[in-house]
């Protein structure tokens, strides 16, 4: 099932806030005594952006590997 249209309608308008919630939900930068969102907001911006860059690259790699597995003759 394709959900891009739903994503574009309901989630995408929140922009960077989606990234903040995703990181908070995962508890990547969780600090004792703070909730997930405040923990992320309290983290050095460079660390947050580095984490986001890494997860994006990792996801792109995994998608590419899956495409190659399912269509090995496709030329990129």
mmCIF file of C-alpha atoms in Angstrom:
data_model
loop_
_atom_site.group_PDB
_atom_site.id
_atom_site.type_symbol
_atom_site.label_atom_id
_atom_site.label_comp_id
_atom_site.label_asym_id
_atom_site.label_seq_id
_atom_site.Cartn_x
_atom_site.Cartn_y
_atom_site.Cartn_z
ATOM 1 C CA UNK A 1 0.000 0.000 0.000
ATOM 2 C CA UNK A 2 1.355 3.433 -0.927
ATOM 3 C CA UNK A 3 1.061 6.057 1.809
ATOM 4 C CA UNK A 4 3.068 8.974 0.396
ATOM 5 C CA UNK A 5 -0.093 11.005 -0.193
ATOM 6 C CA UNK A 6 -1.162 10.506 3.422
ATOM 7 C CA UNK A 7 2.306 11.429 4.644
ATOM 8 C CA UNK A 8 2.337 14.579 2.499
ATOM 9 C CA UNK A 9 -1.082 15.601 3.791
ATOM 10 C CA UNK A 10 -0.788 14.883 7.516
ATOM 11 C CA UNK A 11 2.864 14.644 8.563
ATOM 12 C CA UNK A 12 5.043 16.639 6.159
ATOM 13 C CA UNK A 13 3.572 20.050 7.104
ATOM 14 C CA UNK A 14 5.220 19.748 10.523
ATOM 15 C CA UNK A 15 8.706 19.836 8.952
ATOM 16 C CA UNK A 16 11.588 19.662 11.428
ATOM 17 C CA UNK A 17 9.191 18.872 14.277
ATOM 18 C CA UNK A 18 8.820 15.358 12.820
ATOM 19 C CA UNK A 19 12.538 14.795 13.326
ATOM 20 C CA UNK A 20 12.426 16.077 16.891
ATOM 21 C CA UNK A 21 9.543 13.736 17.774
ATOM 22 C CA UNK A 22 11.170 10.756 16.035
ATOM 23 C CA UNK A 23 14.415 11.200 17.964
ATOM 24 C CA UNK A 24 12.548 11.812 21.224
ATOM 25 C CA UNK A 25 10.448 8.694 20.663
ATOM 26 C CA UNK A 26 13.569 6.583 20.149
ATOM 27 C CA UNK A 27 15.144 7.983 23.336
ATOM 28 C CA UNK A 28 18.469 8.552 21.581
ATOM 29 C CA UNK A 29 19.502 11.548 23.696
ATOM 30 C CA UNK A 30 17.398 10.783 26.799
ATOM 31 C CA UNK A 31 18.558 12.586 29.903
ATOM 32 C CA UNK A 32 17.460 11.604 33.373
ATOM 33 C CA UNK A 33 14.816 13.954 34.724
ATOM 34 C CA UNK A 34 13.765 15.230 31.286
ATOM 35 C CA UNK A 35 11.128 13.967 28.906
ATOM 36 C CA UNK A 36 12.206 12.832 25.437
ATOM 37 C CA UNK A 37 11.458 16.119 23.679
ATOM 38 C CA UNK A 38 13.222 18.255 26.265
ATOM 39 C CA UNK A 39 16.178 15.851 26.156
ATOM 40 C CA UNK A 40 16.531 16.341 22.392
ATOM 41 C CA UNK A 41 16.093 20.113 22.667
ATOM 42 C CA UNK A 42 18.787 20.157 25.345
ATOM 43 C CA UNK A 43 21.269 18.237 23.144
ATOM 44 C CA UNK A 44 23.962 19.898 21.068
ATOM 45 C CA UNK A 45 22.475 20.661 17.631
ATOM 46 C CA UNK A 46 25.526 19.202 15.854
ATOM 47 C CA UNK A 47 24.948 15.830 17.551
ATOM 48 C CA UNK A 48 21.261 15.858 16.573
ATOM 49 C CA UNK A 49 21.995 16.756 12.943
ATOM 50 C CA UNK A 50 24.755 14.136 12.771
ATOM 51 C CA UNK A 51 22.324 11.504 14.034
ATOM 52 C CA UNK A 52 19.693 12.567 11.483
ATOM 53 C CA UNK A 53 22.263 12.464 8.670
ATOM 54 C CA UNK A 54 23.375 9.007 9.701
ATOM 55 C CA UNK A 55 19.825 7.621 9.899
ATOM 56 C CA UNK A 56 18.994 9.099 6.488
ATOM 57 C CA UNK A 57 22.117 7.564 4.918
ATOM 58 C CA UNK A 58 21.407 4.218 6.605
ATOM 59 C CA UNK A 59 17.812 4.183 5.358
ATOM 60 C CA UNK A 60 18.891 5.123 1.821
ATOM 61 C CA UNK A 61 21.470 2.321 1.867
ATOM 62 C CA UNK A 62 18.937 -0.243 3.096
ATOM 63 C CA UNK A 63 16.441 0.762 0.403
ATOM 64 C CA UNK A 64 19.154 0.494 -2.261
ATOM 65 C CA UNK A 65 20.194 -2.955 -1.037
ATOM 66 C CA UNK A 66 16.577 -4.160 -1.088
ATOM 67 C CA UNK A 67 16.099 -2.795 -4.613
ATOM 68 C CA UNK A 68 19.278 -4.550 -5.753
ATOM 69 C CA UNK A 69 18.157 -7.832 -4.165
ATOM 70 C CA UNK A 70 14.735 -7.679 -5.809
ATOM 71 C CA UNK A 71 15.985 -6.363 -9.161
ATOM 72 C CA UNK A 72 19.648 -7.351 -9.591
ATOM 73 C CA UNK A 73 19.798 -6.390 -13.267
ATOM 74 C CA UNK A 74 18.684 -2.787 -12.756
ATOM 75 C CA UNK A 75 21.349 -0.276 -13.741
ATOM 76 C CA UNK A 76 21.585 2.799 -11.503
#
